[in-house]
Amino acid sequence: MTKILVTGGAGFIGGNFVQYMLKKYSEYEIYNLDMLTYAGDLTKHQEIEQYKNYSFINMDIADRTSIEALFEEEEFDYVVHFAAESHVDRSIDDPAIFIRTNVLGTQVLLDAAKQINVKKFVHVSTDEVYGELEFDSDTFFDENSPIQPNSPYSASKASSDLLVRAYNETYGLPVNITRCSNNYGPYHFPEKLIPLTISRVLNDQEVPVYGNGNNIRDWLHVTDHCSAIDLIMHEAKSGEVFNIGGHNEKSNLEVVRTIIRSLGKSEDLIKFVTDRKGHDKRYAIDPTKLEQLGWKPVYDFESGIAHTVQWFLDNKDWWENILSGEYQSYFKKQYTLK
Ligand code: NAD
Ligand code: TDX
């Protein structure tokens, strides 16, 4: 059987990817490697835990000895690397863990993958490595846009991208780098704008909007990100970089208003708060290269948000459990809100 190691498969996108792959390919063995930080949880995988071709490995990607021993033992065919510290605000507060996990952790995995000659190492990165675009321009990020990260998070992701590129050039490790726009969907951790807004609006609590709310993000439903990675993993030539995005640019205020409207609540819940330091103005993806490989997203923004809001309504236990834990102290430190 083909063995696929998914790192970060207890988190938001990796978790969706593990479920997507298990449901689509019964002939693959899926190994979910995750060290279960605040952002990882296995309750999302109750349904797939019985699958014979699924296993969980509790491990730190930066633990070189354990990672190298694991790769020697299992001889994975593919590595799809999601594990990371992923929240920009936390990186502004405490960058060090972002360098350890995102840079050193990626290097450890690359060394282990090189040692056993994996067929492909897919490195899941982000459009934030390109920095920001101006508001009133019709420019987009393409795969040749300069790498100009602005936050400690995006700088750590850019550093890992460059290592992946170097391992391909220097050692011939077969790789792809993917750079996706902002995701949303089931199991999105409620520190990020969309799940934060949905959970707070459902509890009739204020929603913090940074600055004037005019910053723009390009949104993609997580299932469409999963299908893109599936295609790239199987079909793309080694060494290629792919941007992933679905032409859904929205200002933060538009996003928050859409959610408030869909839940029948009042816009009085919007609270403008101090802006994020170094807040990137606009992200927008040109996905032409990926479309030419045959990819098409299923969701537009309206249907994707409707699906996501319904999921949060149907899965209150999952996010209420998160809100009641360590999250409380993070939230109090980050915001002063009613
Ligand atoms: P997430 O924070 O929800 O999940 C990250 C997972 O990685 C968690 O399960 C966590 O436990 C695990 N992890 C963290 N440190 C680890 C370590 N040292 N060893 C093992 N596991 C560890 O993140 P996400 O939003 O699902 O993002 C996944 C990947 O996709 C990241 O690499 C991120 O940069 C990238 N990405 C995210 C978005 C987005 O909108 N969320 C967009 C583009 C790219
Ligand atoms: O409380 C908030 N208020 C607010 O106005 C939060 C948490 C965010 N925002 C704004 C900041 C951004 O302009 O909303 C926008 C989206 O913010 P986040 O959800 O934190 O996402 P972003 O910073 O854009 O980064 C996300 O997309 C790219 C992911 O967290 C990254 O992991 C991914 O690489």
XYZ file of C-alpha atoms and ligand atoms in Angstrom:
416
model
C 0.000 0.000 0.000
C 1.107 3.551 -0.672
C 2.030 5.244 2.603
C 1.224 8.919 3.050
C 2.492 10.888 6.026
C 0.333 13.931 6.782
C 1.890 16.292 9.340
C -0.445 18.567 11.302
C -3.416 16.283 10.614
C -5.033 17.156 13.961
C -5.315 20.814 12.949
C -7.788 22.638 10.734
C -6.602 22.072 7.141
C -4.535 18.935 7.813
C -7.546 17.461 9.629
C -9.822 18.120 6.675
C -7.165 16.694 4.329
C -6.820 13.440 6.326
C -10.600 12.901 6.177
C -10.769 13.867 2.474
C -8.012 11.378 1.545
C -9.392 8.507 3.649
C -12.836 8.917 2.104
C -11.456 9.127 -1.439
C -8.647 6.526 -1.429
C -9.159 3.218 0.370
C -5.875 1.952 -1.097
C -3.699 4.508 0.749
C -2.379 4.178 4.286
C -2.699 7.571 5.958
C -0.436 8.426 8.906
C -1.395 11.557 10.819
C 1.622 12.959 12.680
C 0.868 15.763 15.118
C 2.095 16.879 18.536
C -1.343 18.219 19.558
C -0.556 21.821 20.401
C -3.415 24.138 21.427
C -4.520 24.028 17.748
C -4.664 20.259 17.397
C -7.392 17.905 18.577
C -8.365 14.376 17.712
C -12.058 14.626 18.575
C -12.598 15.705 14.970
C -11.469 12.257 13.838
C -13.904 10.089 15.810
C -15.522 8.903 12.568
C -12.282 7.787 10.900
C -10.527 6.294 13.925
C -11.962 2.864 13.027
C -10.487 2.943 9.505
C -7.836 0.220 9.268
C -5.714 2.353 6.944
C -5.531 5.323 9.388
C -3.049 5.781 12.233
C -2.080 8.615 14.530
C 1.498 9.375 15.614
C 1.983 11.813 18.495
C 5.321 13.444 17.617
C 7.065 16.792 17.391
C 8.322 17.507 13.854
C 11.366 19.247 15.357
C 12.381 16.124 17.322
C 15.080 14.934 14.926
C 15.861 11.598 16.600
C 12.233 10.446 16.703
C 11.426 11.722 13.196
C 14.438 10.032 11.597
C 13.701 6.754 13.388
C 10.073 6.895 12.239
C 10.995 7.501 8.591
C 13.514 4.611 8.663
C 10.820 2.315 10.044
C 7.842 3.287 7.906
C 9.444 4.307 4.574
C 6.681 6.722 3.593
C 5.996 7.234 -0.122
C 4.633 10.780 0.230
C 4.872 13.509 2.862
C 2.221 16.238 2.910
C 3.450 18.821 5.367
C 0.835 21.005 7.117
C 2.178 21.104 10.703
C 2.949 24.669 11.723
C 2.264 27.480 14.081
C -0.334 29.258 11.965
C -1.735 32.357 13.680
C -0.300 35.761 12.732
C -1.326 37.498 15.993
C 0.412 34.846 18.102
C 3.565 35.271 15.968
C 3.562 39.015 16.684
C 3.362 38.256 20.388
C 5.936 35.422 20.491
C 7.898 34.691 17.283
C 10.355 32.100 18.674
C 8.065 29.056 18.518
C 7.252 29.948 14.880
C 10.929 29.664 13.946
C 11.337 26.391 15.839
C 8.280 24.665 14.386
C 7.988 26.199 10.938
C 11.673 26.485 10.014
C 13.557 23.884 12.075
C 10.661 21.416 12.024
C 10.498 21.599 8.221
C 14.252 21.076 7.937
C 14.095 17.969 10.130
C 11.343 16.531 7.909
C 13.283 17.366 4.738
C 16.373 15.559 6.048
C 14.321 12.501 6.979
C 12.520 12.505 3.605
C 15.812 12.796 1.734
C 17.234 9.866 3.692
C 14.536 7.445 2.486
C 13.993 8.906 -1.035
C 10.287 9.781 -0.764
C 8.382 10.026 -4.059
C 7.176 13.551 -3.255
C 7.340 16.066 -0.395
C 4.410 18.482 -0.636
C 5.054 21.607 1.413
C 1.857 23.455 2.308
C 2.625 27.158 2.402
C 0.707 30.402 2.191
C 0.124 33.454 0.003
C 1.368 35.553 2.954
C 4.976 34.820 1.907
C 4.430 37.313 -0.956
C 3.705 40.160 1.480
C 0.895 42.537 0.587
C -0.755 44.148 -2.452
C -2.123 47.688 -2.661
C -5.889 48.187 -2.255
C -6.668 49.840 -5.553
C -4.541 47.799 -7.896
C -5.504 45.038 -10.270
C -2.366 43.121 -9.377
C -2.367 39.543 -8.112
C 0.223 37.211 -6.585
C 1.521 34.726 -9.139
C 4.169 32.064 -8.538
C 6.923 34.484 -9.625
C 5.922 37.330 -7.302
C 8.772 38.347 -4.988
C 8.902 36.743 -1.546
C 8.389 39.707 0.824
C 6.875 38.449 4.094
C 5.849 41.049 6.677
C 4.948 39.132 9.860
C 7.073 36.727 11.917
C 4.599 34.000 10.851
C 4.932 34.680 7.122
C 8.711 35.128 7.449
C 8.936 31.681 9.066
C 6.805 30.156 6.276
C 8.904 31.911 3.602
C 12.072 30.545 5.236
C 10.676 27.023 5.128
C 9.659 27.468 1.463
C 13.233 28.434 0.619
C 14.597 25.372 2.416
C 12.213 23.134 0.463
C 13.341 24.761 -2.781
C 17.008 24.309 -1.784
C 16.554 20.589 -0.964
C 15.055 20.123 -4.420
C 17.859 22.019 -6.178
C 20.746 20.658 -4.076
C 19.760 17.076 -3.287
C 17.149 16.408 -5.971
C 14.412 15.763 -3.378
C 11.102 15.667 -5.326
C 8.965 18.518 -3.960
C 6.028 20.812 -4.610
C 5.316 24.036 -2.742
C 1.711 25.200 -2.511
C 0.704 28.754 -1.556
C -2.956 29.017 -0.693
C -5.085 32.018 0.213
C -7.119 32.248 3.454
C -9.096 29.068 4.189
C -12.376 28.682 6.045
C -14.712 25.754 6.774
C -15.338 22.937 9.299
C -12.976 22.682 12.300
C -11.520 26.172 11.764
C -9.969 27.194 15.087
C -11.932 30.110 16.592
C -8.921 32.435 16.896
C -9.165 33.165 13.136
C -11.525 35.826 11.763
C -14.347 33.688 10.315
C -14.809 31.122 13.119
C -14.203 33.846 15.722
C -17.007 35.892 14.182
C -19.426 32.968 13.880
C -18.861 31.777 17.461
C -19.102 35.268 18.969
C -22.183 36.289 16.966
C -23.905 33.058 18.007
C -23.209 34.023 21.643
C -24.342 37.664 21.055
C -20.819 38.907 21.839
C -18.890 41.771 20.208
C -16.781 40.960 17.148
C -13.325 42.627 17.039
C -12.502 44.166 13.653
C -8.937 45.460 13.314
C -8.456 49.057 12.107
C -11.217 50.181 9.745
C -12.080 46.694 8.450
C -10.994 47.530 4.894
C -8.144 45.001 4.672
C -8.786 42.421 1.996
C -8.287 38.651 2.074
C -8.936 36.094 -0.698
C -11.059 33.269 0.768
C -11.183 29.574 -0.159
C -13.269 26.767 1.333
C -10.955 24.178 2.929
C -12.367 21.304 0.815
C -11.216 23.121 -2.321
C -7.740 23.474 -0.790
C -7.727 19.709 -0.132
C -8.674 18.865 -3.715
C -5.915 21.162 -4.992
C -3.264 19.435 -2.868
C -4.547 16.010 -3.939
C -4.148 17.025 -7.601
C -0.709 18.609 -7.118
C 0.572 15.640 -5.129
C -0.422 13.227 -7.904
C -0.028 15.238 -11.100
C 2.421 18.110 -10.687
C 5.999 17.968 -11.908
C 8.550 17.987 -9.093
C 10.054 21.377 -8.267
C 6.910 23.318 -9.235
C 5.232 25.949 -7.044
C 1.441 26.405 -7.181
C -0.719 29.253 -5.930
C -4.177 28.146 -4.757
C -7.131 30.536 -4.669
C -10.697 30.839 -5.882
C -11.129 34.518 -6.892
C -12.972 35.467 -3.683
C -11.552 38.795 -2.495
C -13.522 40.354 0.371
C -12.828 43.106 2.876
C -12.925 41.975 6.513
C -15.970 44.143 7.074
C -17.812 42.446 4.188
C -16.971 39.039 5.681
C -18.184 39.965 9.165
C -21.362 41.602 7.815
C -22.160 38.534 5.677
C -21.933 36.272 8.737
C -23.978 38.605 10.953
C -26.688 38.836 8.257
C -26.798 35.086 7.728
C -27.396 34.588 11.471
C -30.078 37.301 11.606
C -28.159 39.402 14.176
C -27.391 43.128 14.445
C -24.333 44.916 13.038
C -24.095 46.685 16.415
C -22.017 43.641 17.413
C -19.119 44.986 15.288
C -16.435 46.595 17.426
C -13.513 48.373 15.721
C -10.337 47.732 17.720
C -6.637 48.695 17.495
C -5.129 47.568 14.225
C -2.800 44.548 13.934
C 0.894 45.595 13.801
C 2.195 45.460 10.211
C -1.308 44.500 8.994
C -1.027 43.393 5.342
C -3.479 45.410 3.237
C -4.583 42.995 0.564
C -3.983 39.406 -0.593
C -5.183 38.200 -3.999
C -4.200 35.029 -5.820
C -3.784 34.357 -9.520
C -4.490 30.579 -9.671
C -4.062 30.241 -13.489
C -1.228 27.701 -13.249
C -3.285 25.391 -11.010
C -6.390 25.813 -13.196
C -4.274 24.714 -16.166
C -3.414 21.539 -14.225
C -7.191 20.833 -14.134
C -8.322 22.205 -10.747
C -11.650 23.942 -10.189
C -13.103 24.952 -6.814
C -16.575 23.716 -5.858
C -17.582 26.571 -3.529
C -18.034 30.267 -4.232
C -17.876 32.539 -1.187
C -21.649 32.673 -0.600
C -22.211 28.895 -0.723
C -19.006 28.252 1.245
C -19.978 30.633 4.041
C -23.513 29.221 4.185
C -22.068 25.688 4.495
C -19.610 26.820 7.198
C -22.167 28.724 9.282
C -24.436 25.658 9.179
C -21.509 23.439 10.251
C -20.807 25.672 13.266
C -24.515 25.578 14.180
C -24.494 21.767 13.957
C -21.197 21.298 15.848
C -21.495 23.617 18.825
C -19.920 21.054 21.162
C -16.667 21.108 19.227
C -16.080 24.874 19.352
C -17.657 25.476 22.777
C -15.208 22.973 24.222
C -12.309 24.983 22.736
C -13.696 28.313 23.975
C -13.891 26.996 27.523
C -10.208 25.971 27.751
C -6.802 27.714 27.480
C -8.389 29.876 24.769
C -9.948 32.068 27.488
C -6.593 33.436 28.637
C -5.415 33.940 25.031
C -8.587 35.885 24.263
C -8.310 38.110 27.346
C -4.709 38.962 26.490
C -5.527 39.707 22.839
C -8.791 41.682 23.176
C -10.715 43.934 25.551
C -14.307 43.208 24.598
C -17.768 42.636 25.955
P -3.635 24.854 12.552
O -2.949 25.799 13.485
O -5.111 24.692 12.616
O -3.007 23.394 12.730
C -1.651 23.173 12.879
C -1.427 21.732 13.378
O -0.007 21.512 13.473
C -2.014 21.468 14.772
O -2.732 20.260 14.779
C -0.796 21.391 15.670
O -0.972 20.527 16.781
C 0.268 20.854 14.712
N 1.630 21.201 15.136
C 2.089 22.425 15.506
N 3.385 22.329 15.866
C 3.752 21.037 15.689
C 4.973 20.319 15.867
N 6.078 20.928 16.316
N 4.991 19.005 15.577
C 3.876 18.372 15.152
N 2.695 18.992 14.972
C 2.637 20.307 15.236
O -3.150 25.297 11.116
P -3.963 25.321 9.729
O -4.723 26.578 9.633
O -4.644 24.021 9.552
O -2.756 25.427 8.700
C -2.104 24.252 8.228
C -1.003 24.648 7.260
O -1.569 25.360 6.162
C 0.054 25.570 7.877
O 1.313 25.168 7.401
C -0.311 26.947 7.358
O 0.838 27.764 7.242
C -0.902 26.615 5.996
N -1.925 27.568 5.485
C -2.980 27.922 6.273
C -3.960 28.766 5.743
C -5.172 29.167 6.560
O -5.977 29.993 6.098
N -5.393 28.627 7.745
C -3.837 29.243 4.439
C -2.737 28.865 3.681
C -1.790 28.007 4.203
O -10.050 39.443 15.593
C -9.687 39.638 14.416
N -10.086 40.777 13.787
C -9.710 41.100 12.512
O -10.096 42.144 11.983
C -8.861 38.704 13.688
C -8.389 37.439 14.335
C -8.501 39.020 12.395
N -8.891 40.195 11.828
C -8.465 40.503 10.442
C -6.972 40.366 10.190
C -6.929 39.913 8.750
O -6.947 41.038 7.892
O -9.095 39.538 9.596
C -8.218 39.116 8.552
C -8.031 37.607 8.657
O -7.284 37.366 9.841
P -6.884 35.876 10.298
O -8.116 35.047 10.331
O -6.041 35.984 11.513
O -6.038 35.366 9.034
P -4.731 35.970 8.315
O -3.933 36.795 9.230
O -5.166 36.581 7.026
O -3.916 34.595 8.033
C -4.626 33.396 7.608
O -4.498 33.189 6.226
C -3.253 32.791 5.727
C -4.109 32.186 8.366
O -4.224 32.406 9.757
C -2.693 31.840 7.985
O -2.277 30.655 8.640
C -2.642 31.638 6.492
O -1.313 31.446 6.068
